[in-house]
XYZ file of C-alpha atoms in Angstrom:
147
model
C 13.884 -105.371 -137.156
C 12.748 -108.328 -139.223
C 12.107 -110.994 -136.586
C 11.015 -114.285 -138.138
C 11.333 -112.826 -141.637
C 15.110 -112.399 -141.613
C 17.993 -110.714 -139.876
C 18.963 -107.124 -140.450
C 22.591 -106.183 -139.930
C 23.269 -103.122 -137.795
C 23.548 -99.998 -139.899
C 25.046 -96.687 -138.882
C 22.348 -94.064 -138.375
C 22.372 -91.318 -140.961
C 22.004 -87.645 -140.052
C 19.886 -87.150 -143.213
C 16.135 -87.286 -142.505
C 15.327 -88.080 -146.129
C 17.731 -91.011 -146.312
C 16.581 -92.354 -142.938
C 12.919 -92.313 -144.004
C 13.747 -93.908 -147.380
C 15.842 -96.642 -145.747
C 13.047 -97.408 -143.300
C 10.478 -97.411 -146.101
C 12.539 -99.873 -148.141
C 12.980 -102.175 -145.128
C 9.275 -102.149 -144.265
C 8.281 -102.560 -147.930
C 10.476 -105.666 -148.184
C 8.669 -107.195 -145.198
C 5.237 -106.545 -146.744
C 6.418 -107.729 -150.178
C 7.532 -111.045 -148.689
C 4.177 -111.555 -146.989
C 2.133 -110.598 -150.069
C 4.259 -112.602 -152.537
C 2.056 -115.651 -151.930
C -0.726 -113.984 -153.949
C 1.576 -112.305 -156.469
C 1.221 -108.757 -155.146
C 3.775 -106.211 -154.085
C 3.105 -103.866 -151.180
C 2.635 -100.950 -153.574
C 0.019 -102.879 -155.560
C -1.804 -103.937 -152.412
C -1.913 -100.291 -151.325
C -3.510 -99.219 -154.609
C -6.106 -102.001 -154.397
C -6.840 -101.247 -150.732
C -7.312 -97.522 -151.354
C -9.558 -98.214 -154.352
C -11.509 -100.715 -152.288
C -11.997 -98.123 -149.551
C -12.820 -95.157 -151.815
C -14.859 -96.877 -154.512
C -14.891 -95.318 -157.983
C -12.359 -92.502 -157.991
C -10.528 -90.303 -160.481
C -6.828 -90.896 -161.110
C -5.864 -87.576 -159.512
C -7.878 -88.447 -156.377
C -6.149 -91.813 -156.107
C -2.776 -90.112 -156.561
C -3.643 -87.622 -153.818
C -4.651 -90.414 -151.417
C -1.466 -92.371 -152.162
C 0.717 -89.230 -151.979
C 2.018 -89.979 -155.490
C 2.209 -87.895 -158.624
C -0.168 -88.734 -161.482
C 2.584 -90.203 -163.694
C 3.748 -92.616 -160.991
C 0.132 -93.511 -160.212
C -0.485 -94.249 -163.890
C 2.541 -96.552 -164.017
C 1.341 -98.332 -160.870
C -2.096 -98.856 -162.423
C -0.939 -100.390 -165.714
C -0.154 -103.917 -164.437
C -3.285 -103.909 -162.266
C -5.423 -103.011 -165.265
C -3.560 -105.508 -167.477
C -4.236 -108.279 -164.945
C -7.944 -107.408 -164.782
C -7.837 -106.144 -161.199
C -8.675 -102.503 -161.903
C -11.007 -101.031 -164.507
C -10.168 -97.617 -165.934
C -13.166 -96.030 -167.584
C -14.574 -92.625 -168.430
C -14.808 -90.156 -165.591
C -17.172 -87.328 -164.756
C -16.111 -85.435 -167.854
C -14.013 -85.977 -170.981
C -10.812 -84.965 -169.180
C -10.976 -87.500 -166.341
C -10.770 -91.259 -165.980
C -12.574 -93.226 -163.268
C -10.912 -96.140 -161.489
C -12.689 -99.030 -159.866
C -11.821 -102.496 -158.617
C -13.076 -105.327 -160.774
C -14.655 -108.366 -159.106
C -11.299 -110.130 -159.637
C -9.504 -107.205 -157.954
C -11.918 -107.233 -155.025
C -11.454 -110.995 -154.594
C -7.653 -110.698 -154.679
C -7.780 -107.878 -152.150
C -9.817 -110.071 -149.789
C -7.396 -112.985 -150.279
C -4.414 -110.696 -149.649
C -5.837 -108.977 -146.562
C -4.776 -111.731 -144.092
C -1.254 -111.665 -145.585
C -1.156 -107.892 -145.097
C -2.338 -108.441 -141.509
C 0.527 -110.892 -141.038
C 2.998 -108.202 -142.167
C 1.359 -105.687 -139.832
C 1.639 -108.109 -136.916
C 5.273 -108.941 -137.732
C 6.193 -105.268 -137.844
C 4.413 -104.589 -134.560
C 6.020 -107.630 -132.918
C 9.493 -106.464 -133.891
C 9.015 -102.724 -133.402
C 6.435 -102.711 -130.624
C 2.703 -102.138 -131.114
C 2.526 -98.787 -129.333
C 5.770 -97.591 -130.953
C 4.412 -98.622 -134.365
C 1.221 -96.643 -133.715
C 3.226 -93.557 -132.682
C 5.445 -93.935 -135.746
C 2.439 -94.222 -138.071
C 0.860 -91.108 -136.547
C 4.151 -89.189 -136.773
C 4.484 -90.150 -140.444
C 0.882 -89.071 -141.018
C 1.909 -85.624 -139.733
C 4.786 -85.591 -142.243
C 2.323 -86.021 -145.125
C -0.202 -83.612 -143.620
C -2.782 -86.184 -142.543
C -2.804 -85.665 -138.779
């Protein structure tokens, strides 16, 4: 399913739903990682920046909820983005919370990366089929309770 980005050898289908979803996620992530590598981002980092760009200032737990990640994993994902000056972590609404926001550098990188993300989207749709990709995305949204 990788088209111009590489060849995938035929794999035996697994009867395990969890393994099948994880295998597919790894394959798709590799495609997006290759496309985003030009700007030094991984697909997971792009996702964090894109969600922050869409939501604006948000608490860590809200970001984690939107990414369907636990707070610890979200915190680990934020560290390199904060270190690189892409995300600012400041005080939240009260002493117990932290607010996240894109920095101007983070916003600029997100805009630079967006066409590369679009390229990955188009490559996936070309290989998988645009309508099939849409149905798959909606089915996966149901899995995480978003449809």
